[in-house]
mmCIF file with all atom_site columns, C-alpha atoms in Angstrom:
data_model
loop_
_atom_site.group_PDB
_atom_site.id
_atom_site.type_symbol
_atom_site.label_atom_id
_atom_site.label_alt_id
_atom_site.label_comp_id
_atom_site.label_asym_id
_atom_site.label_entity_id
_atom_site.label_seq_id
_atom_site.pdbx_PDB_ins_code
_atom_site.Cartn_x
_atom_site.Cartn_y
_atom_site.Cartn_z
_atom_site.occupancy
_atom_site.B_iso_or_equiv
_atom_site.pdbx_formal_charge
_atom_site.auth_seq_id
_atom_site.auth_comp_id
_atom_site.auth_asym_id
_atom_site.auth_atom_id
_atom_site.pdbx_PDB_model_num
ATOM 1   C CA . UNK A 1 1   ? 4.519   -50.459 -9.426 1.00 0.00 ? 6   UNK A CA 1
ATOM 2   C CA . UNK A 1 2   ? 6.821   -47.481 -8.501 1.00 0.00 ? 7   UNK A CA 1
ATOM 3   C CA . UNK A 1 3   ? 9.338   -48.197 -6.048 1.00 0.00 ? 8   UNK A CA 1
ATOM 4   C CA . UNK A 1 4   ? 9.726   -45.713 -2.726 1.00 0.00 ? 9   UNK A CA 1
ATOM 5   C CA . UNK A 1 5   ? 11.933  -44.935 -0.389 1.00 0.00 ? 10  UNK A CA 1
ATOM 6   C CA . UNK A 1 6   ? 11.673  -46.071 3.701  1.00 0.00 ? 11  UNK A CA 1
ATOM 7   C CA . UNK A 1 7   ? 11.818  -42.076 4.494  1.00 0.00 ? 12  UNK A CA 1
ATOM 8   C CA . UNK A 1 8   ? 8.980   -40.757 2.372  1.00 0.00 ? 13  UNK A CA 1
ATOM 9   C CA . UNK A 1 9   ? 5.727   -42.004 3.371  1.00 0.00 ? 14  UNK A CA 1
ATOM 10  C CA . UNK A 1 10  ? 6.768   -40.068 7.373  1.00 0.00 ? 15  UNK A CA 1
ATOM 11  C CA . UNK A 1 11  ? 8.464   -37.312 5.358  1.00 0.00 ? 16  UNK A CA 1
ATOM 12  C CA . UNK A 1 12  ? 4.886   -36.502 3.753  1.00 0.00 ? 17  UNK A CA 1
ATOM 13  C CA . UNK A 1 13  ? 3.251   -36.852 6.813  1.00 0.00 ? 18  UNK A CA 1
ATOM 14  C CA . UNK A 1 14  ? 5.598   -34.481 8.986  1.00 0.00 ? 19  UNK A CA 1
ATOM 15  C CA . UNK A 1 15  ? 5.089   -32.208 5.980  1.00 0.00 ? 20  UNK A CA 1
ATOM 16  C CA . UNK A 1 16  ? 1.327   -32.540 5.948  1.00 0.00 ? 21  UNK A CA 1
ATOM 17  C CA . UNK A 1 17  ? 0.974   -32.100 10.395 1.00 0.00 ? 22  UNK A CA 1
ATOM 18  C CA . UNK A 1 18  ? 3.582   -28.905 9.979  1.00 0.00 ? 23  UNK A CA 1
ATOM 19  C CA . UNK A 1 19  ? 2.472   -26.691 12.759 1.00 0.00 ? 24  UNK A CA 1
ATOM 20  C CA . UNK A 1 20  ? 4.000   -24.084 10.335 1.00 0.00 ? 25  UNK A CA 1
ATOM 21  C CA . UNK A 1 21  ? 1.193   -25.360 7.412  1.00 0.00 ? 26  UNK A CA 1
ATOM 22  C CA . UNK A 1 22  ? -1.472  -26.071 9.834  1.00 0.00 ? 27  UNK A CA 1
ATOM 23  C CA . UNK A 1 23  ? -1.076  -22.582 11.660 1.00 0.00 ? 28  UNK A CA 1
ATOM 24  C CA . UNK A 1 24  ? -1.618  -21.036 8.510  1.00 0.00 ? 29  UNK A CA 1
ATOM 25  C CA . UNK A 1 25  ? -4.838  -22.900 7.466  1.00 0.00 ? 30  UNK A CA 1
ATOM 26  C CA . UNK A 1 26  ? -6.580  -23.083 11.078 1.00 0.00 ? 31  UNK A CA 1
ATOM 27  C CA . UNK A 1 27  ? -6.121  -19.105 11.903 1.00 0.00 ? 32  UNK A CA 1
ATOM 28  C CA . UNK A 1 28  ? -7.365  -17.575 9.238  1.00 0.00 ? 33  UNK A CA 1
ATOM 29  C CA . UNK A 1 29  ? -10.989 -20.206 9.662  1.00 0.00 ? 34  UNK A CA 1
ATOM 30  C CA . UNK A 1 30  ? -10.698 -19.599 13.220 1.00 0.00 ? 35  UNK A CA 1
ATOM 31  C CA . UNK A 1 31  ? -10.451 -15.856 12.894 1.00 0.00 ? 36  UNK A CA 1
ATOM 32  C CA . UNK A 1 32  ? -12.739 -15.117 9.761  1.00 0.00 ? 37  UNK A CA 1
ATOM 33  C CA . UNK A 1 33  ? -14.547 -18.504 9.308  1.00 0.00 ? 38  UNK A CA 1
ATOM 34  C CA . UNK A 1 34  ? -16.130 -18.094 13.668 1.00 0.00 ? 39  UNK A CA 1
ATOM 35  C CA . UNK A 1 35  ? -16.573 -14.747 13.286 1.00 0.00 ? 40  UNK A CA 1
ATOM 36  C CA . UNK A 1 36  ? -18.972 -15.405 10.475 1.00 0.00 ? 41  UNK A CA 1
ATOM 37  C CA . UNK A 1 37  ? -17.228 -12.783 8.349  1.00 0.00 ? 42  UNK A CA 1
ATOM 38  C CA . UNK A 1 38  ? -16.603 -14.368 5.143  1.00 0.00 ? 43  UNK A CA 1
ATOM 39  C CA . UNK A 1 39  ? -19.009 -17.428 3.798  1.00 0.00 ? 44  UNK A CA 1
ATOM 40  C CA . UNK A 1 40  ? -16.455 -20.756 4.692  1.00 0.00 ? 45  UNK A CA 1
ATOM 41  C CA . UNK A 1 41  ? -16.743 -21.762 0.814  1.00 0.00 ? 46  UNK A CA 1
ATOM 42  C CA . UNK A 1 42  ? -15.860 -17.981 -0.699 1.00 0.00 ? 47  UNK A CA 1
ATOM 43  C CA . UNK A 1 43  ? -12.973 -18.570 2.224  1.00 0.00 ? 48  UNK A CA 1
ATOM 44  C CA . UNK A 1 44  ? -11.693 -21.793 0.619  1.00 0.00 ? 49  UNK A CA 1
ATOM 45  C CA . UNK A 1 45  ? -11.255 -20.167 -2.573 1.00 0.00 ? 50  UNK A CA 1
ATOM 46  C CA . UNK A 1 46  ? -7.710  -20.512 -3.476 1.00 0.00 ? 51  UNK A CA 1
ATOM 47  C CA . UNK A 1 47  ? -7.110  -15.949 -4.058 1.00 0.00 ? 52  UNK A CA 1
ATOM 48  C CA . UNK A 1 48  ? -9.134  -15.773 -0.733 1.00 0.00 ? 53  UNK A CA 1
ATOM 49  C CA . UNK A 1 49  ? -7.342  -18.776 1.335  1.00 0.00 ? 54  UNK A CA 1
ATOM 50  C CA . UNK A 1 50  ? -3.740  -17.510 0.383  1.00 0.00 ? 55  UNK A CA 1
ATOM 51  C CA . UNK A 1 51  ? -4.990  -13.779 1.571  1.00 0.00 ? 56  UNK A CA 1
ATOM 52  C CA . UNK A 1 52  ? -6.318  -14.940 4.928  1.00 0.00 ? 57  UNK A CA 1
ATOM 53  C CA . UNK A 1 53  ? -3.494  -17.225 5.218  1.00 0.00 ? 58  UNK A CA 1
ATOM 54  C CA . UNK A 1 54  ? -0.549  -14.371 4.952  1.00 0.00 ? 59  UNK A CA 1
ATOM 55  C CA . UNK A 1 55  ? -3.235  -11.615 7.165  1.00 0.00 ? 60  UNK A CA 1
ATOM 56  C CA . UNK A 1 56  ? -4.293  -14.382 10.196 1.00 0.00 ? 61  UNK A CA 1
ATOM 57  C CA . UNK A 1 57  ? -1.516  -17.143 9.578  1.00 0.00 ? 62  UNK A CA 1
ATOM 58  C CA . UNK A 1 58  ? 1.137   -15.165 9.265  1.00 0.00 ? 63  UNK A CA 1
ATOM 59  C CA . UNK A 1 59  ? 0.514   -13.341 12.045 1.00 0.00 ? 64  UNK A CA 1
ATOM 60  C CA . UNK A 1 60  ? -0.187  -15.862 14.239 1.00 0.00 ? 65  UNK A CA 1
ATOM 61  C CA . UNK A 1 61  ? 3.025   -17.801 13.333 1.00 0.00 ? 66  UNK A CA 1
ATOM 62  C CA . UNK A 1 62  ? 4.669   -14.936 13.971 1.00 0.00 ? 67  UNK A CA 1
ATOM 63  C CA . UNK A 1 63  ? 3.197   -14.117 17.535 1.00 0.00 ? 68  UNK A CA 1
ATOM 64  C CA . UNK A 1 64  ? 3.849   -18.080 17.739 1.00 0.00 ? 69  UNK A CA 1
ATOM 65  C CA . UNK A 1 65  ? 7.434   -18.487 17.269 1.00 0.00 ? 70  UNK A CA 1
ATOM 66  C CA . UNK A 1 66  ? 7.814   -15.252 18.971 1.00 0.00 ? 71  UNK A CA 1
ATOM 67  C CA . UNK A 1 67  ? 6.263   -16.518 22.511 1.00 0.00 ? 72  UNK A CA 1
ATOM 68  C CA . UNK A 1 68  ? 8.818   -19.990 21.709 1.00 0.00 ? 73  UNK A CA 1
ATOM 69  C CA . UNK A 1 69  ? 11.720  -18.256 21.190 1.00 0.00 ? 74  UNK A CA 1
ATOM 70  C CA . UNK A 1 70  ? 11.846  -15.803 24.083 1.00 0.00 ? 75  UNK A CA 1
ATOM 71  C CA . UNK A 1 71  ? 10.136  -18.222 26.470 1.00 0.00 ? 76  UNK A CA 1
ATOM 72  C CA . UNK A 1 72  ? 7.322   -15.929 26.931 1.00 0.00 ? 77  UNK A CA 1
ATOM 73  C CA . UNK A 1 73  ? 4.446   -18.123 27.653 1.00 0.00 ? 78  UNK A CA 1
ATOM 74  C CA . UNK A 1 74  ? 0.497   -18.582 27.587 1.00 0.00 ? 79  UNK A CA 1
ATOM 75  C CA . UNK A 1 75  ? 0.867   -14.783 29.209 1.00 0.00 ? 80  UNK A CA 1
ATOM 76  C CA . UNK A 1 76  ? 2.958   -12.980 26.076 1.00 0.00 ? 81  UNK A CA 1
ATOM 77  C CA . UNK A 1 77  ? 1.076   -15.408 23.496 1.00 0.00 ? 82  UNK A CA 1
ATOM 78  C CA . UNK A 1 78  ? -1.826  -13.332 24.753 1.00 0.00 ? 83  UNK A CA 1
ATOM 79  C CA . UNK A 1 79  ? -0.049  -10.093 24.351 1.00 0.00 ? 84  UNK A CA 1
ATOM 80  C CA . UNK A 1 80  ? 1.237   -10.765 21.430 1.00 0.00 ? 85  UNK A CA 1
ATOM 81  C CA . UNK A 1 81  ? -1.937  -11.495 20.251 1.00 0.00 ? 86  UNK A CA 1
ATOM 82  C CA . UNK A 1 82  ? -3.448  -7.840  21.226 1.00 0.00 ? 87  UNK A CA 1
ATOM 83  C CA . UNK A 1 83  ? -0.647  -6.302  19.679 1.00 0.00 ? 88  UNK A CA 1
ATOM 84  C CA . UNK A 1 84  ? -1.476  -8.208  16.277 1.00 0.00 ? 89  UNK A CA 1
ATOM 85  C CA . UNK A 1 85  ? -5.183  -7.565  16.391 1.00 0.00 ? 90  UNK A CA 1
ATOM 86  C CA . UNK A 1 86  ? -4.878  -3.736  17.151 1.00 0.00 ? 91  UNK A CA 1
ATOM 87  C CA . UNK A 1 87  ? -1.725  -3.588  13.748 1.00 0.00 ? 92  UNK A CA 1
ATOM 88  C CA . UNK A 1 88  ? -4.864  -6.003  11.809 1.00 0.00 ? 93  UNK A CA 1
ATOM 89  C CA . UNK A 1 89  ? -7.956  -3.999  12.794 1.00 0.00 ? 94  UNK A CA 1
ATOM 90  C CA . UNK A 1 90  ? -7.377  -0.674  13.596 1.00 0.00 ? 95  UNK A CA 1
ATOM 91  C CA . UNK A 1 91  ? -3.918  -0.265  11.462 1.00 0.00 ? 96  UNK A CA 1
ATOM 92  C CA . UNK A 1 92  ? -4.676  -2.233  8.229  1.00 0.00 ? 97  UNK A CA 1
ATOM 93  C CA . UNK A 1 93  ? -8.520  -3.089  7.727  1.00 0.00 ? 98  UNK A CA 1
ATOM 94  C CA . UNK A 1 94  ? -8.885  0.743   10.013 1.00 0.00 ? 99  UNK A CA 1
ATOM 95  C CA . UNK A 1 95  ? -12.479 -0.578  11.236 1.00 0.00 ? 100 UNK A CA 1
ATOM 96  C CA . UNK A 1 96  ? -12.377 1.275   14.447 1.00 0.00 ? 101 UNK A CA 1
ATOM 97  C CA . UNK A 1 97  ? -12.225 4.663   13.040 1.00 0.00 ? 102 UNK A CA 1
ATOM 98  C CA . UNK A 1 98  ? -14.690 4.162   9.784  1.00 0.00 ? 103 UNK A CA 1
ATOM 99  C CA . UNK A 1 99  ? -18.189 5.405   10.754 1.00 0.00 ? 104 UNK A CA 1
ATOM 100 C CA . UNK A 1 100 ? -19.771 3.476   7.689  1.00 0.00 ? 105 UNK A CA 1
ATOM 101 C CA . UNK A 1 101 ? -18.635 0.681   9.129  1.00 0.00 ? 106 UNK A CA 1
ATOM 102 C CA . UNK A 1 102 ? -20.183 0.933   12.929 1.00 0.00 ? 107 UNK A CA 1
ATOM 103 C CA . UNK A 1 103 ? -23.356 1.773   11.263 1.00 0.00 ? 108 UNK A CA 1
ATOM 104 C CA . UNK A 1 104 ? -23.173 -1.632  9.139  1.00 0.00 ? 109 UNK A CA 1
ATOM 105 C CA . UNK A 1 105 ? -22.197 -3.211  11.779 1.00 0.00 ? 110 UNK A CA 1
ATOM 106 C CA . UNK A 1 106 ? -25.183 -2.113  14.347 1.00 0.00 ? 111 UNK A CA 1
ATOM 107 C CA . UNK A 1 107 ? -23.258 0.104   17.078 1.00 0.00 ? 112 UNK A CA 1
ATOM 108 C CA . UNK A 1 108 ? -22.736 3.305   15.619 1.00 0.00 ? 113 UNK A CA 1
ATOM 109 C CA . UNK A 1 109 ? -21.387 6.520   16.837 1.00 0.00 ? 114 UNK A CA 1
ATOM 110 C CA . UNK A 1 110 ? -22.306 4.358   20.365 1.00 0.00 ? 115 UNK A CA 1
ATOM 111 C CA . UNK A 1 111 ? -18.467 5.027   22.315 1.00 0.00 ? 116 UNK A CA 1
ATOM 112 C CA . UNK A 1 112 ? -17.249 6.605   20.162 1.00 0.00 ? 117 UNK A CA 1
ATOM 113 C CA . UNK A 1 113 ? -14.285 9.031   21.622 1.00 0.00 ? 118 UNK A CA 1
ATOM 114 C CA . UNK A 1 114 ? -11.901 11.057  19.389 1.00 0.00 ? 119 UNK A CA 1
ATOM 115 C CA . UNK A 1 115 ? -13.485 9.464   15.972 1.00 0.00 ? 120 UNK A CA 1
ATOM 116 C CA . UNK A 1 116 ? -11.980 5.764   17.259 1.00 0.00 ? 121 UNK A CA 1
ATOM 117 C CA . UNK A 1 117 ? -15.194 3.219   18.460 1.00 0.00 ? 122 UNK A CA 1
ATOM 118 C CA . UNK A 1 118 ? -14.198 1.690   21.951 1.00 0.00 ? 123 UNK A CA 1
ATOM 119 C CA . UNK A 1 119 ? -16.189 -0.781  21.998 1.00 0.00 ? 124 UNK A CA 1
ATOM 120 C CA . UNK A 1 120 ? -15.485 -2.009  18.372 1.00 0.00 ? 125 UNK A CA 1
ATOM 121 C CA . UNK A 1 121 ? -11.731 -2.173  19.815 1.00 0.00 ? 126 UNK A CA 1
ATOM 122 C CA . UNK A 1 122 ? -12.450 -3.407  22.539 1.00 0.00 ? 127 UNK A CA 1
ATOM 123 C CA . UNK A 1 123 ? -14.961 -6.317  21.128 1.00 0.00 ? 128 UNK A CA 1
ATOM 124 C CA . UNK A 1 124 ? -12.152 -6.840  17.673 1.00 0.00 ? 129 UNK A CA 1
ATOM 125 C CA . UNK A 1 125 ? -8.968  -6.650  20.081 1.00 0.00 ? 130 UNK A CA 1
ATOM 126 C CA . UNK A 1 126 ? -10.672 -9.598  21.838 1.00 0.00 ? 131 UNK A CA 1
ATOM 127 C CA . UNK A 1 127 ? -11.729 -11.952 19.664 1.00 0.00 ? 132 UNK A CA 1
ATOM 128 C CA . UNK A 1 128 ? -8.735  -11.968 17.331 1.00 0.00 ? 133 UNK A CA 1
ATOM 129 C CA . UNK A 1 129 ? -5.989  -12.220 20.353 1.00 0.00 ? 134 UNK A CA 1
ATOM 130 C CA . UNK A 1 130 ? -8.303  -14.749 22.078 1.00 0.00 ? 135 UNK A CA 1
ATOM 131 C CA . UNK A 1 131 ? -9.764  -16.925 18.678 1.00 0.00 ? 136 UNK A CA 1
ATOM 132 C CA . UNK A 1 132 ? -7.203  -15.917 15.833 1.00 0.00 ? 137 UNK A CA 1
ATOM 133 C CA . UNK A 1 133 ? -4.098  -15.904 17.431 1.00 0.00 ? 138 UNK A CA 1
ATOM 134 C CA . UNK A 1 134 ? -4.225  -18.025 20.960 1.00 0.00 ? 139 UNK A CA 1
ATOM 135 C CA . UNK A 1 135 ? -6.736  -20.320 20.091 1.00 0.00 ? 140 UNK A CA 1
ATOM 136 C CA . UNK A 1 136 ? -5.425  -21.574 16.735 1.00 0.00 ? 141 UNK A CA 1
ATOM 137 C CA . UNK A 1 137 ? -2.618  -21.989 18.224 1.00 0.00 ? 142 UNK A CA 1
ATOM 138 C CA . UNK A 1 138 ? -3.004  -24.207 21.328 1.00 0.00 ? 143 UNK A CA 1
ATOM 139 C CA . UNK A 1 139 ? -5.230  -25.571 19.100 1.00 0.00 ? 144 UNK A CA 1
ATOM 140 C CA . UNK A 1 140 ? -2.664  -26.616 16.840 1.00 0.00 ? 145 UNK A CA 1
ATOM 141 C CA . UNK A 1 141 ? -0.258  -27.435 19.583 1.00 0.00 ? 146 UNK A CA 1
ATOM 142 C CA . UNK A 1 142 ? -2.156  -29.536 21.189 1.00 0.00 ? 147 UNK A CA 1
ATOM 143 C CA . UNK A 1 143 ? -2.928  -31.532 17.739 1.00 0.00 ? 148 UNK A CA 1
ATOM 144 C CA . UNK A 1 144 ? 0.906   -31.943 16.447 1.00 0.00 ? 149 UNK A CA 1
ATOM 145 C CA . UNK A 1 145 ? 2.638   -33.315 19.688 1.00 0.00 ? 150 UNK A CA 1
ATOM 146 C CA . UNK A 1 146 ? 6.251   -32.340 18.223 1.00 0.00 ? 151 UNK A CA 1
ATOM 147 C CA . UNK A 1 147 ? 5.290   -28.888 18.581 1.00 0.00 ? 152 UNK A CA 1
ATOM 148 C CA . UNK A 1 148 ? 4.644   -28.471 22.227 1.00 0.00 ? 153 UNK A CA 1
ATOM 149 C CA . UNK A 1 149 ? 6.988   -28.920 24.035 1.00 0.00 ? 154 UNK A CA 1
ATOM 150 C CA . UNK A 1 150 ? 9.680   -26.953 22.071 1.00 0.00 ? 155 UNK A CA 1
ATOM 151 C CA . UNK A 1 151 ? 11.930  -24.969 23.950 1.00 0.00 ? 156 UNK A CA 1
ATOM 152 C CA . UNK A 1 152 ? 14.419  -22.095 23.113 1.00 0.00 ? 157 UNK A CA 1
ATOM 153 C CA . UNK A 1 153 ? 18.167  -23.530 23.604 1.00 0.00 ? 158 UNK A CA 1
ATOM 154 C CA . UNK A 1 154 ? 21.126  -22.246 24.233 1.00 0.00 ? 159 UNK A CA 1
ATOM 155 C CA . UNK A 1 155 ? 24.786  -21.339 22.282 1.00 0.00 ? 160 UNK A CA 1
ATOM 156 C CA . UNK A 1 156 ? 27.835  -21.883 23.390 1.00 0.00 ? 161 UNK A CA 1
ATOM 157 C CA . UNK A 1 157 ? 27.431  -17.695 23.612 1.00 0.00 ? 162 UNK A CA 1
ATOM 158 C CA . UNK A 1 158 ? 24.567  -17.846 25.816 1.00 0.00 ? 163 UNK A CA 1
ATOM 159 C CA . UNK A 1 159 ? 22.627  -16.240 23.649 1.00 0.00 ? 164 UNK A CA 1
ATOM 160 C CA . UNK A 1 160 ? 19.035  -18.178 22.463 1.00 0.00 ? 165 UNK A CA 1
ATOM 161 C CA . UNK A 1 161 ? 19.026  -19.829 19.602 1.00 0.00 ? 166 UNK A CA 1
ATOM 162 C CA . UNK A 1 162 ? 16.095  -21.188 16.956 1.00 0.00 ? 167 UNK A CA 1
ATOM 163 C CA . UNK A 1 163 ? 15.730  -25.254 17.365 1.00 0.00 ? 168 UNK A CA 1
#
């Protein structure tokens, strides 16, 4: 039988319930899984999960950290989620501007303005801001009590220091 140090089980539990790890895993499951864009088993494949964690999870982490660090609250988190959604869907995936995607999704050229499908742009932005970012962060902060009430600390020079 192997001897363990007194802190090992607690350290492992804290690592597994780390808000960072949970957001990296939950954000892609919410963003891709709840939308139906990716089949659940395909999403759990290691390569796909790593890619989606990098895309959705890191975006959610950045939004969470900026909102916490600057004390933006929920309205600030929503605005950061909107910025993430615009970045991902308009600039990375370019779904706002792809007529082939519009046809595949059944929208066609309805609501196309200046080579941008406004209906699709609004839908994708609201979905990703609400579900991929805000819901993923709020669920993790609800599940992990120590992540809820984190406030920025003031350093001696008056600037905000990370907690």
